[in-house]
Short mmCIF file of C-alpha atoms and ligand atoms in Angstrom, two decimals:
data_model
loop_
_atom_site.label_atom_id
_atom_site.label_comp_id
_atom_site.label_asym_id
_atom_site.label_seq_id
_atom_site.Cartn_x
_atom_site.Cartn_y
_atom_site.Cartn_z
CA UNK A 1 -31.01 52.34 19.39
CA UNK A 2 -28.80 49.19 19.43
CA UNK A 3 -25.21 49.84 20.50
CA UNK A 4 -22.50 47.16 18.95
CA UNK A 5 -19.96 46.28 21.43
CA UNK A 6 -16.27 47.16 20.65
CA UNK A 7 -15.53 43.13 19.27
CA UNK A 8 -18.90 43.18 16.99
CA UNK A 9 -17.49 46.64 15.39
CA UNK A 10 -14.02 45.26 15.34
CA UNK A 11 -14.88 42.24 13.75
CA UNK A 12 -17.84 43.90 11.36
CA UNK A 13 -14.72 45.77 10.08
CA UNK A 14 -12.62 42.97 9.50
CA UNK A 15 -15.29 41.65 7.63
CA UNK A 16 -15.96 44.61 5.14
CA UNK A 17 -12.13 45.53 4.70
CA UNK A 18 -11.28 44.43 1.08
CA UNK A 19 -7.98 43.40 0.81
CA UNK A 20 -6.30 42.01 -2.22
CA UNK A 21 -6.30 38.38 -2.94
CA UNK A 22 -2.85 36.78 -2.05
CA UNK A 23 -1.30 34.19 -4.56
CA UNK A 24 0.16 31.95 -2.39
CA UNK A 25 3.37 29.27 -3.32
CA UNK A 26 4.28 28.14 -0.43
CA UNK A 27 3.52 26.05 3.08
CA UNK A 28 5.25 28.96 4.89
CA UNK A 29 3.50 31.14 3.66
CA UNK A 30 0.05 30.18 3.64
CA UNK A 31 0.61 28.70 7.23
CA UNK A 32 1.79 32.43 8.16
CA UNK A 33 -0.95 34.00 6.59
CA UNK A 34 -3.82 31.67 8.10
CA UNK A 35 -2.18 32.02 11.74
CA UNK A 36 -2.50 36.01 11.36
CA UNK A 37 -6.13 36.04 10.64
CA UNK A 38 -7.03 33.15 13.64
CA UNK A 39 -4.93 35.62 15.54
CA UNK A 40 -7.51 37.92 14.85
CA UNK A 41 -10.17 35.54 16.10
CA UNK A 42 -11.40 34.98 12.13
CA UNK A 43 -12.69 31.65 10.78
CA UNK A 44 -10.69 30.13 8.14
CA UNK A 45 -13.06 28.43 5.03
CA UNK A 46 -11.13 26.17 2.08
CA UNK A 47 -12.21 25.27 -1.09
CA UNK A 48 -9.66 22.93 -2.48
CA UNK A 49 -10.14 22.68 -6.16
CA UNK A 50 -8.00 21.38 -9.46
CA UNK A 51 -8.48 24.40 -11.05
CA UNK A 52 -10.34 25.26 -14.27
CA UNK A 53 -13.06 26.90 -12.62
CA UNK A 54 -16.39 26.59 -13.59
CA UNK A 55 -19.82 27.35 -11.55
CA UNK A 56 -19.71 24.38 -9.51
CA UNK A 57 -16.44 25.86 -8.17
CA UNK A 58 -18.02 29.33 -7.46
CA UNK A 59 -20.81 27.65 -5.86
CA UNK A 60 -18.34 26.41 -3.16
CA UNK A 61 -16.54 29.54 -3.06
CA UNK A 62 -20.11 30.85 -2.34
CA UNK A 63 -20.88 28.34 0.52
CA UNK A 64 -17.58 29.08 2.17
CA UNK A 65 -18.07 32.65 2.12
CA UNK A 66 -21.16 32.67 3.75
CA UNK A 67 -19.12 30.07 6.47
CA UNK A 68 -16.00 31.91 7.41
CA UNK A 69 -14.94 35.49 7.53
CA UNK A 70 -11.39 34.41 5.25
CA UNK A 71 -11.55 31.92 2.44
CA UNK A 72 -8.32 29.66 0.89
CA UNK A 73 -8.92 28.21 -2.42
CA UNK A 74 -6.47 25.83 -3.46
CA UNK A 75 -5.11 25.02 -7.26
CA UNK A 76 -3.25 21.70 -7.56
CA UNK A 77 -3.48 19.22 -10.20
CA UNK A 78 -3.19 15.89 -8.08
CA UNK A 79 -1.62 13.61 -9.98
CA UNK A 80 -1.95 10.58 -7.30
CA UNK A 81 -5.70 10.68 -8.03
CA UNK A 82 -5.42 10.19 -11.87
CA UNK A 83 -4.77 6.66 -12.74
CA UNK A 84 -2.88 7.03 -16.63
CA UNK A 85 -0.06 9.71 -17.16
CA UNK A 86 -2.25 11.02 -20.31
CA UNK A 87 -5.21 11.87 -18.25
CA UNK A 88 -3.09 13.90 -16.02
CA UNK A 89 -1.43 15.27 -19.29
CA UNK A 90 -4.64 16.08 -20.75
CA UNK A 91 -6.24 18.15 -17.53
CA UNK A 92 -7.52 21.49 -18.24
CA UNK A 93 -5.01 24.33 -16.98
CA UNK A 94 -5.92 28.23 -17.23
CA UNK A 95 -4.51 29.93 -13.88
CA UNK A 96 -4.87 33.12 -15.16
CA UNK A 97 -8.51 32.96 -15.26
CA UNK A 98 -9.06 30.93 -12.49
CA UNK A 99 -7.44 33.93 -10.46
CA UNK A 100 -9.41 36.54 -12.24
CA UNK A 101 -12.28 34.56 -11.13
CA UNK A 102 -11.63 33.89 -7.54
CA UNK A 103 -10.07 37.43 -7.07
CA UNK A 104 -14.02 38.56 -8.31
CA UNK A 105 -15.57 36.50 -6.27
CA UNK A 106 -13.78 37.96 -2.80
CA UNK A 107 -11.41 35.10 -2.35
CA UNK A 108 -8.82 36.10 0.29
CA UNK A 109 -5.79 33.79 -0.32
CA UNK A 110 -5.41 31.21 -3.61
CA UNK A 111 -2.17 28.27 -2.39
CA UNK A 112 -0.86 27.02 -5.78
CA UNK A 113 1.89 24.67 -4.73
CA UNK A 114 4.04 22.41 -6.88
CA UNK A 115 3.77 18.70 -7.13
CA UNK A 116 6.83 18.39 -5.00
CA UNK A 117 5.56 20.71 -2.09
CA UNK A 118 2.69 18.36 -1.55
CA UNK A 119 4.52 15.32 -2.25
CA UNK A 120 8.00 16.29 -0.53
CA UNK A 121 11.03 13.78 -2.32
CA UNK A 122 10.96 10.03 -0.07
CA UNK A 123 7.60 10.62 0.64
CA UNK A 124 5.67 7.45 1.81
CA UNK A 125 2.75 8.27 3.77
CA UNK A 126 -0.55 7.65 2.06
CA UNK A 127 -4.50 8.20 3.78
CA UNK A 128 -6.84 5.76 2.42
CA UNK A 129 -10.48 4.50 3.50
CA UNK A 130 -9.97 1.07 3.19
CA UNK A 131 -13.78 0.17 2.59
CA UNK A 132 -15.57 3.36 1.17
CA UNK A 133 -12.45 4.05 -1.26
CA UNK A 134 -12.66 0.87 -3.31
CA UNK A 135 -16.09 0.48 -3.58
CA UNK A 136 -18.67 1.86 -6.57
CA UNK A 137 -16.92 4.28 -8.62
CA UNK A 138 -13.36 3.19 -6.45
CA UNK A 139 -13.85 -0.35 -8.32
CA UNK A 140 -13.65 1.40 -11.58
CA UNK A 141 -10.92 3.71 -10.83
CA UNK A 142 -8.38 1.82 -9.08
CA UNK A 143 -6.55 4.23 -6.27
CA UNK A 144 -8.38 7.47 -7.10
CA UNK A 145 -10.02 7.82 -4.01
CA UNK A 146 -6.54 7.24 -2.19
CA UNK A 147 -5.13 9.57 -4.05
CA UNK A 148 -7.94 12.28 -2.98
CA UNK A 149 -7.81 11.70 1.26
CA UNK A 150 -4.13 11.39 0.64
CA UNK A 151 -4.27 14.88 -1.07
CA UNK A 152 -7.04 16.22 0.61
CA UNK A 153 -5.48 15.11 4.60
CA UNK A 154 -2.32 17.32 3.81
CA UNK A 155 -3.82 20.21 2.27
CA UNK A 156 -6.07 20.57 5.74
CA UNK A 157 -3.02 19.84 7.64
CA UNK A 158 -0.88 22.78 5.94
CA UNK A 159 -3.84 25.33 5.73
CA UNK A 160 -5.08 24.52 8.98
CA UNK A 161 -8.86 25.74 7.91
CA UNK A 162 -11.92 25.32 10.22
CA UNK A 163 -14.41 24.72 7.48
CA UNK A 164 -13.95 22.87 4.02
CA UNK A 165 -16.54 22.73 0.90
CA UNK A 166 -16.65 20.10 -1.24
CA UNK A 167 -19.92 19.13 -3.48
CA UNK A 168 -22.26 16.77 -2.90
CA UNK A 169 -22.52 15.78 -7.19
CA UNK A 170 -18.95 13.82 -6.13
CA UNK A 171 -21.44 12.39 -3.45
CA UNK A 172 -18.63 9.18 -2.88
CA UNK A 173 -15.84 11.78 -2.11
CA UNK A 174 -17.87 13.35 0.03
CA UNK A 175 -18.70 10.78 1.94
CA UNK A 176 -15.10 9.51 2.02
CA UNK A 177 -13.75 13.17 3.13
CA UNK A 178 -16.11 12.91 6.04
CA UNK A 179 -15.05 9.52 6.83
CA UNK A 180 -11.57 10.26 7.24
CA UNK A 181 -12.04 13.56 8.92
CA UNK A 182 -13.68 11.44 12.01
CA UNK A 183 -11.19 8.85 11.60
CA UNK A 184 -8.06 10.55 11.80
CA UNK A 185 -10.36 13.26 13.98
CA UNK A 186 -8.93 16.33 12.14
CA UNK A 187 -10.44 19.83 13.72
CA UNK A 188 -12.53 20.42 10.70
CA UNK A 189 -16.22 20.84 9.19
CA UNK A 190 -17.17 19.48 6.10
CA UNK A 191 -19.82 21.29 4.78
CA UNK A 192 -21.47 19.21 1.94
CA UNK A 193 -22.72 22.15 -0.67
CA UNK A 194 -25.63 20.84 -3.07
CA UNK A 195 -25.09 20.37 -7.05
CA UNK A 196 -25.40 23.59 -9.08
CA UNK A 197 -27.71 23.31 -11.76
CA UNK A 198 -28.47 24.70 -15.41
CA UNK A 199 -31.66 25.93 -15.98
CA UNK A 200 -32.97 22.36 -17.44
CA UNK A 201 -31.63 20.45 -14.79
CA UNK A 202 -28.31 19.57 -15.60
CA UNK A 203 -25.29 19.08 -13.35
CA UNK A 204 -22.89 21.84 -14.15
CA UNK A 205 -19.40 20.39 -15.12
CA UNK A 206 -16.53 20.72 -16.69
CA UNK A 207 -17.37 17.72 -19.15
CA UNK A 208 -20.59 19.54 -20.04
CA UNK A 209 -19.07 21.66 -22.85
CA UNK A 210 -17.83 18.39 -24.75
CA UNK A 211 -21.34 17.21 -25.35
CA UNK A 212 -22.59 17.58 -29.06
CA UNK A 213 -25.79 19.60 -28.90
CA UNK A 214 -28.28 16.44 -29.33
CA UNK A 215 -26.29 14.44 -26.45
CA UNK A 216 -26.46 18.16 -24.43
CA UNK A 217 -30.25 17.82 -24.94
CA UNK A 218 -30.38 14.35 -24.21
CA UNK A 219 -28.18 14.84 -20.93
CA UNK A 220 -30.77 15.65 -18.75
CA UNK A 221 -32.14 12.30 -19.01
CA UNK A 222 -29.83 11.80 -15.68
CA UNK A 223 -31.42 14.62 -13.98
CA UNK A 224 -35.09 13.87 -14.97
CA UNK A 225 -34.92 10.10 -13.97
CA UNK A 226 -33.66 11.16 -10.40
CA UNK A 227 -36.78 13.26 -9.80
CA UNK A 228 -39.03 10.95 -11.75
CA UNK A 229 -38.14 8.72 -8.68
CA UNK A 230 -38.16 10.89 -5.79
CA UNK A 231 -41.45 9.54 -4.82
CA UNK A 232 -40.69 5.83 -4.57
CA UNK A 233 -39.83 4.44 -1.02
CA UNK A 234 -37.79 1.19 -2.32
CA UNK A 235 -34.56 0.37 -3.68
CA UNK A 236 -36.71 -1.80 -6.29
CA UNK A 237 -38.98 0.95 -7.19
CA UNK A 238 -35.92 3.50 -7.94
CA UNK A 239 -34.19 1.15 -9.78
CA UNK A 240 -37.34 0.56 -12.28
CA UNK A 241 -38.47 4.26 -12.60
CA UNK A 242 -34.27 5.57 -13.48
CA UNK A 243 -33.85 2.14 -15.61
CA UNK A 244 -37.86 3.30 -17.35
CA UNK A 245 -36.48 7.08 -18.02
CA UNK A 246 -33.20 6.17 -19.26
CA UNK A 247 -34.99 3.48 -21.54
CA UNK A 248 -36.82 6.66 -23.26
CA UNK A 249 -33.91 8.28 -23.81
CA UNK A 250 -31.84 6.23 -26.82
CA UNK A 251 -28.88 8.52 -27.19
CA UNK A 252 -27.83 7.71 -23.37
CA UNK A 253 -26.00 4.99 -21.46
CA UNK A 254 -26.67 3.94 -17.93
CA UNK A 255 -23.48 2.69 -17.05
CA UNK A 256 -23.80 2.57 -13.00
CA UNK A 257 -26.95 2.96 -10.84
CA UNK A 258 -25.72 2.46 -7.12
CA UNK A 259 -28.36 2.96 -4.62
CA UNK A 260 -26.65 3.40 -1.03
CA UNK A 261 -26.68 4.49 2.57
CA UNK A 262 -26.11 7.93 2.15
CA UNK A 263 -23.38 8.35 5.40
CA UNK A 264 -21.80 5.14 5.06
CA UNK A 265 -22.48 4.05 1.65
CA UNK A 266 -23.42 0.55 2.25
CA UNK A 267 -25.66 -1.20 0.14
CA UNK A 268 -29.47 -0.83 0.76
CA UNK A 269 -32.44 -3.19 -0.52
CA UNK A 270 -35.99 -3.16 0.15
CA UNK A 271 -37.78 -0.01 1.55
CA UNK A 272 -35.97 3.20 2.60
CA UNK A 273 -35.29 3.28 6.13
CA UNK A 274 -32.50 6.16 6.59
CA UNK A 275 -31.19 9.00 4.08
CA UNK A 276 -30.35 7.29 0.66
CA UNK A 277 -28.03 8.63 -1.95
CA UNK A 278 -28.95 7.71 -5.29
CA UNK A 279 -25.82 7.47 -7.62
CA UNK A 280 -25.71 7.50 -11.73
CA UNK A 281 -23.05 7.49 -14.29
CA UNK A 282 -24.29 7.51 -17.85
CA UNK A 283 -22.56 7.48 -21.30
CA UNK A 284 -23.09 10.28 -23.76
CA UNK A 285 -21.00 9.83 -27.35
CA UNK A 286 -17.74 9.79 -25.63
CA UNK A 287 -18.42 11.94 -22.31
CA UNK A 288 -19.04 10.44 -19.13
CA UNK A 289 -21.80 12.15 -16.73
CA UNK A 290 -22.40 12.11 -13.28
CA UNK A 291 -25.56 13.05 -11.08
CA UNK A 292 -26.82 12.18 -7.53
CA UNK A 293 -29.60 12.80 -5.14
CA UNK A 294 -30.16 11.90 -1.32
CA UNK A 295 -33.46 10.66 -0.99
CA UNK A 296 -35.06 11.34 2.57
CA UNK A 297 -37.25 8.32 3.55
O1 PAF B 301 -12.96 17.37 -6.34
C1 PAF B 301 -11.83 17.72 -6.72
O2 PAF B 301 -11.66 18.65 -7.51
C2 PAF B 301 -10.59 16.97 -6.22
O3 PAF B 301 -10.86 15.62 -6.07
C3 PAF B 301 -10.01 17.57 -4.92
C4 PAF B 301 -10.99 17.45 -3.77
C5 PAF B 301 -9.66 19.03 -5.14
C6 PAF B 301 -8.74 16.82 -4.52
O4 PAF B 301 -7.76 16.91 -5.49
#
């Protein structure tokens, strides 16, 4: 017979207790709320999201389960990381359901804050990469990626987590995210959780649903052309086989192919030497898809 010791049945408890998901407005509030549960010797998992969940999002929600005995998901529309007013104008909002769906999948706490609680009035400290940020997709979005650490650094500084998912499809965030957490050596893990899927290969996302049905066919030209290469061993070679697939494939637009050290995201050339992410973009009518893959030499 195994015996559990009085902290395994303590904490085994903790663990199975359902309590209600808090909706949470404010920095006081989530602060207090995080500092009771480390009180009870409980890892703290966040998800910090945009909102307008989809199974990406879950998939994260998932991961952090699995990583910390209470998870924080965060709602806020960042509007530092959207470069024209109309974009920002035009994001999805449905916090209703979002709650519905976080409450279902055994989220413990959701922070909503304002605009202004993140971005207090005079504010004038910004968190930036200075190389990684305005690189690849940070050339053709101006800021964004400043406007994500900046974002990102004070949401772990107000929840205080000890874990944090983010996906690995946004593989240059990622890589950014983990970047500045060594930099600015904030006491947190970044666990990197791998692109969810539909059944032909796709990359879930939100964009997904504006496809027409023949460019949702032709969509998983970006999926097919990453594992159509997984068996080539130079940048050369990749480049050929994903340029080859995409040729095939007449409703679709490669519009960036960035092959690149997959911690530091520095250029590679010639033959793989060290983990490789393998970055696409491609144009479909008037919906812009993204895909990745690491390739292990
Ligand atoms: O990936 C996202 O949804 C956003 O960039 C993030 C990390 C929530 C920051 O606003």
């Amino acid at each position: 017979m195994t015996f559990l010791r009085r902290a395994d049945t303590e904490h085994a408890i903790q663990q199975t207790q359902v309590t209600p998901m808090q909706t949470i407005r404010t920095v006081k509030d989530i602060r207090a709320t995080v500092a009771q549960w480390k009180a009870q010797g409980l890892r703290v998992g966040l998800v910090p999201t945009m909102g307008f969940l989809h199974d990406g999002h879950m998939a994260l929600v998932a991961a952090a389960l699995k990583q910390a005995d209470r998870v924080v998901t965060t709602i806020f529309v960042n509007p530092s990381q959207f470069g024209e007013a109309a974009d920002l104008e035009a994001y999805p909002r449905d916090e209703a359901r979002d709650l519905a769906m976080l409450e279902k999948a055994g989220v413990h706490a959701v922070f909503i804050p304002e605009v202004e609680t993140i971005y207090p009035q005079g504010d004038e400290t910004i968190v930036e990469t200075t190389r990684m940020a305005n690189m690849l997709h940070g050339v053709v979005r101006p800021g964004h990626f400043r406007g994500v650490t900046t974002v990102v650094a004070r949401l772990f500084n107000i929840v205080g987590a000890d874990v944090a998912c983010f996906g690995e499809k946004d593989y240059q965030q990622l890589a950014i995210i983990k970047r500045m957490v060594a930099d600015l050596h904030v006491p947190i893990t970044i666990h990197g959780v791998p692109t969810v899927r539909e059944a032909d290969g796709l990359a879930m996302s939100s964009r997904n649903v504006r496809l027409s049905k023949e460019d949702r066919a032709a969509a998983t030209v970006l999926s097919r052309s990453l594992k159509a290469a997984e068996t080539a061993n130079t940048v050369e070679r990749i480049q050929h086989i994903i340029r080859e697939t995409f040729a095939s494939e007449p409703r679709a637009d490669l519009i960036g192919l960035d092959i690149a050290d997959a911690a530091t995201l520095a250029p590679v050339t010639g033959v793989l030497s060290a983990p490789t992410a393998v970055m696409l973009s491609a144009q479909l009518g008037d919906v812009l898809l993204i895909d990745q893959r690491v390739f292990e030499p």
